[in-house]
Short mmCIF file of C-alpha atoms in Angstrom, two decimals:
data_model
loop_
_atom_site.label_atom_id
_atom_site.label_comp_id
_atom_site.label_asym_id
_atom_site.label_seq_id
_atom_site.Cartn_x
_atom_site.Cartn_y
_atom_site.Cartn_z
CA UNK O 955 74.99 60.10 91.87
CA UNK O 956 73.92 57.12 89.63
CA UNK O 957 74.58 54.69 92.25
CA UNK O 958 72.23 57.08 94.85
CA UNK O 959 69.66 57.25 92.66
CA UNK O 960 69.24 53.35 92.35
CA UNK O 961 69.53 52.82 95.73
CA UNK O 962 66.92 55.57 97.15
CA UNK O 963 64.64 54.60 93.95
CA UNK O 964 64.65 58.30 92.28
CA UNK O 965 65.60 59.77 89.36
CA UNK O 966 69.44 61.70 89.44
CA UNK O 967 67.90 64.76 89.33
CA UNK O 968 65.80 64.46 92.51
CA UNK O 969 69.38 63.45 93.83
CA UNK O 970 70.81 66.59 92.78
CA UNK O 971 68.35 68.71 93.77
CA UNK O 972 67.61 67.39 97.12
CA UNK O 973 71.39 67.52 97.48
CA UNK O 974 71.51 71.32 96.41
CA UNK O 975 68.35 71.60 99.01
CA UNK O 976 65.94 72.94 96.41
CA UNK O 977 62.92 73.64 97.12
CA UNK O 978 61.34 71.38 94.65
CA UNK O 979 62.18 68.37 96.51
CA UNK O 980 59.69 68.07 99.52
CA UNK O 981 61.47 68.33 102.63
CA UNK O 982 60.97 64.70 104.13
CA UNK O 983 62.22 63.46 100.81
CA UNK O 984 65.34 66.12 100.99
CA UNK O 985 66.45 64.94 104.44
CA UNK O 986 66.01 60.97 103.92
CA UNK O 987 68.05 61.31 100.48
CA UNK O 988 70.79 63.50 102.42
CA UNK O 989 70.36 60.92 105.23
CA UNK O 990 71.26 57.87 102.70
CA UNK O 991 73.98 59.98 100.84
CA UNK O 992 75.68 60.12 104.18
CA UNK O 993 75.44 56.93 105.29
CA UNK O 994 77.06 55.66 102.05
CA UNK O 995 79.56 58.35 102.06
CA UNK O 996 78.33 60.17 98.91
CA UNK O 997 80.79 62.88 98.14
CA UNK O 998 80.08 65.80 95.54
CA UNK O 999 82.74 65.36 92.76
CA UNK O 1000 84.03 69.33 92.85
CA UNK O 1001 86.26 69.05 90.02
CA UNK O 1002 83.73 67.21 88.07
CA UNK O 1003 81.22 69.69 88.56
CA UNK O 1004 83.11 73.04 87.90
CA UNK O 1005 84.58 70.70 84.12
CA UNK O 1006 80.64 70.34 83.67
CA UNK O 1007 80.16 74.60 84.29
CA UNK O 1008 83.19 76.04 82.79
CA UNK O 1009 83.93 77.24 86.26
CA UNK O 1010 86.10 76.63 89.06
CA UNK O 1011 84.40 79.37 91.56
CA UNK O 1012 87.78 81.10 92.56
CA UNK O 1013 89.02 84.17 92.28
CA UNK O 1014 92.93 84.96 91.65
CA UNK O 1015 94.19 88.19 94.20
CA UNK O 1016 97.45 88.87 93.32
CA UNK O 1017 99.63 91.03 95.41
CA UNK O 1018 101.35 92.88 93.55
CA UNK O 1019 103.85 94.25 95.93
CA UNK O 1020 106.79 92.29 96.81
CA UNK O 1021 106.65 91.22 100.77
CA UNK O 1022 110.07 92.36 102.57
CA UNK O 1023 111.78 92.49 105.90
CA UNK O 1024 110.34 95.88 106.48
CA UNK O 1025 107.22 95.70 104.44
CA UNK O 1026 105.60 92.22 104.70
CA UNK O 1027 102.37 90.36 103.74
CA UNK O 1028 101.15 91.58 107.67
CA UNK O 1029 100.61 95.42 107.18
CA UNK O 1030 97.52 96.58 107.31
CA UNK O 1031 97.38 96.45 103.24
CA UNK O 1032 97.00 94.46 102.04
CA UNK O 1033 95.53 92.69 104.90
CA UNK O 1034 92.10 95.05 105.17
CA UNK O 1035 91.27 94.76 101.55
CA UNK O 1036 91.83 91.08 101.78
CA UNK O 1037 89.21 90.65 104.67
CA UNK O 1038 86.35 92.74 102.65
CA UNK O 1039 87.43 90.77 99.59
CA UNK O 1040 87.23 87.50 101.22
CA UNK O 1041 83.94 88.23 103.06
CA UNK O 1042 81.82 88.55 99.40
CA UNK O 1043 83.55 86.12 97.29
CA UNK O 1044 83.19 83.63 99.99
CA UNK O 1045 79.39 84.78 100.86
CA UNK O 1046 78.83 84.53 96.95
CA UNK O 1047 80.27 80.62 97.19
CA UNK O 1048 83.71 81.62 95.64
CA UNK O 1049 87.16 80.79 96.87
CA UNK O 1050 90.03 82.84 97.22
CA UNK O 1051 93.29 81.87 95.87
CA UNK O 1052 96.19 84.62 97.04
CA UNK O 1053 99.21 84.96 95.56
CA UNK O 1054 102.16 87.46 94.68
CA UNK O 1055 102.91 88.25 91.92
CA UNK O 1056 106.04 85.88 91.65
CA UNK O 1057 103.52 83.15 91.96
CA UNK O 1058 100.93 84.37 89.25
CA UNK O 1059 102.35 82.10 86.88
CA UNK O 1060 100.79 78.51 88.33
CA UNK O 1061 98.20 76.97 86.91
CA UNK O 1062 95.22 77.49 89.48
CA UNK O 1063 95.80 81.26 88.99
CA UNK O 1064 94.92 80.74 85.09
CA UNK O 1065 92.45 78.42 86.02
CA UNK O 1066 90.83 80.95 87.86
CA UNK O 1067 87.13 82.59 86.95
CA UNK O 1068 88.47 86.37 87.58
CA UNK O 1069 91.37 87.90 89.06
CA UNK O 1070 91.92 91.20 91.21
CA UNK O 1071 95.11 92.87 90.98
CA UNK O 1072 96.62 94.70 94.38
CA UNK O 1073 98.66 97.21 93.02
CA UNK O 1074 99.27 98.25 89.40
CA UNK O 1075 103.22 98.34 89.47
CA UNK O 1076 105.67 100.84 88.46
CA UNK O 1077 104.12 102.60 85.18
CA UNK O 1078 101.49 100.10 84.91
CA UNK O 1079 103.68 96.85 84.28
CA UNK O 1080 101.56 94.38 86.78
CA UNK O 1081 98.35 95.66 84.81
CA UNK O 1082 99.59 94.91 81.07
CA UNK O 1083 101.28 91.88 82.55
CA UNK O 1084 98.12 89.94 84.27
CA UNK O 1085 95.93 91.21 81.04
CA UNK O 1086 97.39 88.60 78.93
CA UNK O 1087 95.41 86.20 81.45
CA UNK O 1088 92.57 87.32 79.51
CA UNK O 1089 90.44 86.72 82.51
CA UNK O 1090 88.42 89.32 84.08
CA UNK O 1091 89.95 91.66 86.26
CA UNK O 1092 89.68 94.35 88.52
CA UNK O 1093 92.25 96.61 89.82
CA UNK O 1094 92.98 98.55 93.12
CA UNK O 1095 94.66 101.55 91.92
CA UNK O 1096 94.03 104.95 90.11
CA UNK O 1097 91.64 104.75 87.06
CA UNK O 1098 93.08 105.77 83.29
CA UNK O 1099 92.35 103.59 81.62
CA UNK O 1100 90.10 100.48 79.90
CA UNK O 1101 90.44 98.31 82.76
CA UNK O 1102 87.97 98.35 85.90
CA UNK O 1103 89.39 100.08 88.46
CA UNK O 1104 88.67 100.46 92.20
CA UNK O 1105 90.79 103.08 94.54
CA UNK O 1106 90.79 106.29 96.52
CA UNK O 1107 90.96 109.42 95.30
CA UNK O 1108 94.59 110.42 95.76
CA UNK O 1109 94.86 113.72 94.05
CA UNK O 1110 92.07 114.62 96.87
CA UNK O 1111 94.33 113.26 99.57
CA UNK O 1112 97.62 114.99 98.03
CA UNK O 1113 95.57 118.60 98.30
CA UNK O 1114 93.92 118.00 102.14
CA UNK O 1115 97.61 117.31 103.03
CA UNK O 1116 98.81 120.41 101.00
CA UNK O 1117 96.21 122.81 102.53
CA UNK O 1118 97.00 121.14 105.85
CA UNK O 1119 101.04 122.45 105.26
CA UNK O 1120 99.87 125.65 104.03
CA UNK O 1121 97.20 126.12 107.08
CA UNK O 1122 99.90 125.55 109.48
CA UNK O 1123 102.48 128.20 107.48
CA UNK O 1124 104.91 125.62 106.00
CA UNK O 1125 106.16 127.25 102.68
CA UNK O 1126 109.13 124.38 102.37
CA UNK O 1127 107.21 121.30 101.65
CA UNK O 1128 108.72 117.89 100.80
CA UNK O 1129 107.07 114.72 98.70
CA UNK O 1130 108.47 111.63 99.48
CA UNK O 1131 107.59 108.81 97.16
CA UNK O 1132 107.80 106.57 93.77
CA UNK O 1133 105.37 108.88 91.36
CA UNK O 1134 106.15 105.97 88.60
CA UNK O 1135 103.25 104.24 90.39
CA UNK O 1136 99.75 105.86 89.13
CA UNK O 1137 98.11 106.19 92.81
CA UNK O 1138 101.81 108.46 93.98
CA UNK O 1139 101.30 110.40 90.55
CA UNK O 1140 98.18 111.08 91.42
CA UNK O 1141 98.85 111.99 95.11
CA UNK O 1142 101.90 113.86 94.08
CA UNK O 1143 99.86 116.27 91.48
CA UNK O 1144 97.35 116.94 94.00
CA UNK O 1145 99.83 118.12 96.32
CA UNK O 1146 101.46 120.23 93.70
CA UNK O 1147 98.53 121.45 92.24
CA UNK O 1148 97.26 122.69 95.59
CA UNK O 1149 100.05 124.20 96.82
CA UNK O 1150 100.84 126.33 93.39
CA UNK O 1151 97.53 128.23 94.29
CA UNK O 1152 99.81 129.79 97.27
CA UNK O 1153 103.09 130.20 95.39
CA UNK O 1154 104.54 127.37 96.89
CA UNK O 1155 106.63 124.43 95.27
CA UNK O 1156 107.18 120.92 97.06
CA UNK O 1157 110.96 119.28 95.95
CA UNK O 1158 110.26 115.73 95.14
CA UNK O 1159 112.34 112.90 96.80
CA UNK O 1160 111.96 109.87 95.05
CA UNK O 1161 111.92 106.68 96.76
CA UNK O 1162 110.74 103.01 95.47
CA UNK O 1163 110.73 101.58 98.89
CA UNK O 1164 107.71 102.20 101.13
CA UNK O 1165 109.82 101.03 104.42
CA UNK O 1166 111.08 102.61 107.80
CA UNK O 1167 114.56 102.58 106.27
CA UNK O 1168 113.62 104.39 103.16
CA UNK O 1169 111.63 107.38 105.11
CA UNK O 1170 114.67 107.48 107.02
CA UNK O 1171 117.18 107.73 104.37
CA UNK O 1172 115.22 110.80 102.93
CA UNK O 1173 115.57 112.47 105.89
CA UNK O 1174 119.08 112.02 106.17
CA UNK O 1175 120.04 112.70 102.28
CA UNK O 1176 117.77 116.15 102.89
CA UNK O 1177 120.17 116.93 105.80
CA UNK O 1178 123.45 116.35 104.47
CA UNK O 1179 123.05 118.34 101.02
CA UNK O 1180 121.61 121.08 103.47
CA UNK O 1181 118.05 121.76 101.86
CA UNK O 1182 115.81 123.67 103.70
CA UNK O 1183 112.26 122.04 104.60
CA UNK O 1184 109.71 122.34 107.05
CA UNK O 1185 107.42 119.72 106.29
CA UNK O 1186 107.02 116.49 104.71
CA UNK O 1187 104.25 114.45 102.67
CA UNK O 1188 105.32 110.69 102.88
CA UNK O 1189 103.22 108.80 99.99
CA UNK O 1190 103.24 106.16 103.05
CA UNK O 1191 103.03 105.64 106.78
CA UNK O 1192 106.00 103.48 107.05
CA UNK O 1193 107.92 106.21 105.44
CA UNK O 1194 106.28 108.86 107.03
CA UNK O 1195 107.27 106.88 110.40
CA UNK O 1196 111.10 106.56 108.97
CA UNK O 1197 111.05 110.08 108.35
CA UNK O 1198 110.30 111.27 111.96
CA UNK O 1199 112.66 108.87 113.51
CA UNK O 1200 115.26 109.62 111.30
CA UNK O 1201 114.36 113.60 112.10
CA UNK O 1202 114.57 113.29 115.65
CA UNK O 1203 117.93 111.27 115.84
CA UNK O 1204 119.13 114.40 113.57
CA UNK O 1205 117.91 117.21 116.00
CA UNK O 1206 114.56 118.31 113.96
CA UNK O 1207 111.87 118.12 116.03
CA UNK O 1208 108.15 117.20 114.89
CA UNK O 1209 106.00 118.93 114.43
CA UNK O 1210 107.93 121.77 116.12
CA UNK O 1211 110.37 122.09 113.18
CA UNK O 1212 108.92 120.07 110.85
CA UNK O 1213 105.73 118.89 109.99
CA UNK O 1214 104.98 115.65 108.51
CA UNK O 1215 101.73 113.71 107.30
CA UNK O 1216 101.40 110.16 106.10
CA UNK O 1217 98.97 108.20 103.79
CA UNK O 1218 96.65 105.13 104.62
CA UNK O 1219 96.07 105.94 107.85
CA UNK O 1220 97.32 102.26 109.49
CA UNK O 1221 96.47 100.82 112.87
CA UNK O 1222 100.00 101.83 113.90
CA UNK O 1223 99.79 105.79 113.52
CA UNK O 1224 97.33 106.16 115.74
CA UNK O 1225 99.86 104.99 118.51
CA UNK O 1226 102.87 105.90 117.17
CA UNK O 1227 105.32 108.72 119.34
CA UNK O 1228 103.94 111.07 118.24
CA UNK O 1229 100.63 110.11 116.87
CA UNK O 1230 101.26 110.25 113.08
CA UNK O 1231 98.50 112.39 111.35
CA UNK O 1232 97.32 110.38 107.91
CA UNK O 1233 95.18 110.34 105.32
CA UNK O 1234 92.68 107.60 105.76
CA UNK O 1235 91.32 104.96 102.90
CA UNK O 1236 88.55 103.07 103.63
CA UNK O 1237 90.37 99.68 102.49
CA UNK O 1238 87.40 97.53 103.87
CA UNK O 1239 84.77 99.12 101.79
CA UNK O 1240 87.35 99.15 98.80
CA UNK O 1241 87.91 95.15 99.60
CA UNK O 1242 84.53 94.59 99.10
CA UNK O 1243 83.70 96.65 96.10
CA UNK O 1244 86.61 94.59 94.22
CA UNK O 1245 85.08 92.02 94.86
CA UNK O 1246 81.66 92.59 93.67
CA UNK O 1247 82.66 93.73 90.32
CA UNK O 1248 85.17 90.95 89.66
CA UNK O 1249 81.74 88.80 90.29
CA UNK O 1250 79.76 91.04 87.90
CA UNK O 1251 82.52 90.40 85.35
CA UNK O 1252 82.41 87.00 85.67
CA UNK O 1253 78.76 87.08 84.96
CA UNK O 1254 78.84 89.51 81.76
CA UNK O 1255 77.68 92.37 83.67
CA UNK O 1256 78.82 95.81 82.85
CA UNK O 1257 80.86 97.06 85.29
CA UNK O 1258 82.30 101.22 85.95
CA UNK O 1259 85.50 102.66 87.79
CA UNK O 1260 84.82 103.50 91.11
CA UNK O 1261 86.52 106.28 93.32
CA UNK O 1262 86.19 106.33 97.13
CA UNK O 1263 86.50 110.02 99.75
CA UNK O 1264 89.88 110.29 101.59
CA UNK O 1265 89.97 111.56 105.13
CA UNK O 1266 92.65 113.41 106.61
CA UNK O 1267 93.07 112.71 110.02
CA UNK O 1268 95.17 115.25 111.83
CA UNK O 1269 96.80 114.13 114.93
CA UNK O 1270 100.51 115.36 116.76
CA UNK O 1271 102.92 115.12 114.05
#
């Protein structure tokens, strides 16, 4: 920037300024100093800059699920939140650096100005874990404690699904799911909570796997110890999508003999056989929300919790 300077007969600061297109530079001046830093192939000096300001304008997203054959990095999450997160760090001049969480450990992820977390693992682990970071973070999850926390409000989504079984006369409900994981907990004492108003009480299948396979292996381990059940509340779609085609390859038919609702409401259960009904989260709006308050950490800003509506969208199933 030296070098410019003596060349175009200005101070550095002009340089920088009319580089940074501020308005305190006349415009004629602006575009001949531009003009001359491209002709001599003046570059800005990025590392440089973000030494000088403490700052390296990215933001860590760790994934804290781990990608499989059946679950991968393609599904809808954590694709969706991605997108809204990506849209306002990037509009905000920040870059994104994804990971999982078996790459968290590099050195651009601790060089990073913030992190947000995708997931707060099995009793919380991934939270306490990426805290020693000591960078600011935000979560998508289920609020409890200190940390910021954006997410939907499950135990509203467990009790539209449990009014939904009770509606249709199911009294032999089934929750299928990992309630180690705070958002499942939460979904799991809705659903209980709103079905003990009627008398009626769910039986709890646990399963850490949110795949086809595991939905289906429910199904079958229901079938062969003989318990009665007439409907079935899949923490997921993929399991919820398991579930049925396990069902139907056993002679249950849905949602003739058994109902069954999923959760996230995923480009796929719209057109699934038969069309899967779901609650919906709005995993754009939550993208972008994440974002914004990992920013207003960054900046010292005081930042709150923040709880979005669930939907339950009924369709065939």
């Amino acid at each position: 920037m030296a070098d410019l300077a003596k060349v175009a007969g200005v101070s550095k600061i002009t340089i920088s300024r009319a580089l940074s297109d501020s308005p305190l530079v006349q415009r004629e001046t602006r575009e001949r100093l531009q003009a001359l830093a491209h002709e001599l192939g003046y570059k800005l000096n990025v590392s440089a800059r973000n030494l000088r300001l403490r700052r390296s304008h990215t933001v860590a997203v760790i994934v804290e699920m781990k990608p499989s054959h059946d679950r991968t990095m393609l599904d809808p999450y954590p694709l969706i939140l991605l997108g809204g997160i990506s849209q306002e760090l990037t509009a905000h001049g920040y870059s994104v650096l994804l990971t999982t969480r078996q790459g968290a450990t590099a050195a651009a992820v601790q060089a990073a100005d913030g992190l947000i977390l995708l997931g707060q693992g099995s009793r919380q682990d991934a939270v306490r874990r990426f805290d020693k970071l000591g960078l600011p973070m935000v979560v998508w999850g289920a609020p409890g404690d200190e940390h910021i926390v954006v997410g939907s409000d499950n135990e509203q989504g467990g009790r539209v699904v449990a009014e939904h079984f009770i509606r249709l006369g199911r009294r032999n409900p089934v929750f299928v799911g990992n309630p180690n994981h705070p958002e499942i907990f939460e979904r799991l004492n809705g659903f209980v909570a709103a079905l003990a108003k009627h008398g009626v009480k769910p039986l709890l299948i646990r399963r850490d796997e949110f795949t086809l396979a595991s939905g289906g292996d429910a199904m079958h381990s229901l079938m062969d110890r003989g318990v009665p059940f007439d409907a079935v509340f899949a923490c997921s779609d993929l399991l919820a999508m398991g579930a049925i085609r396990a069902l139907n390859t056993l002679g249950r038919t849905v949602p003739g003999d058994v109902s069954v609702v999923g959760y996230d409401d995923m480009p796929l259960a719209a057109s699934f056989l038969p069309p899967l009904s779901s609650v919906r989260q709005d995993w754009q709006e939550g993208g972008t929300l994440l974002a914004r308050k990992v920013l207003a950490l960054i900046g010292d800003q005081p930042q709150q919790s923040e709880t979005l509506p669930v939907e339950l969208i009924v369709r065939e199933t």
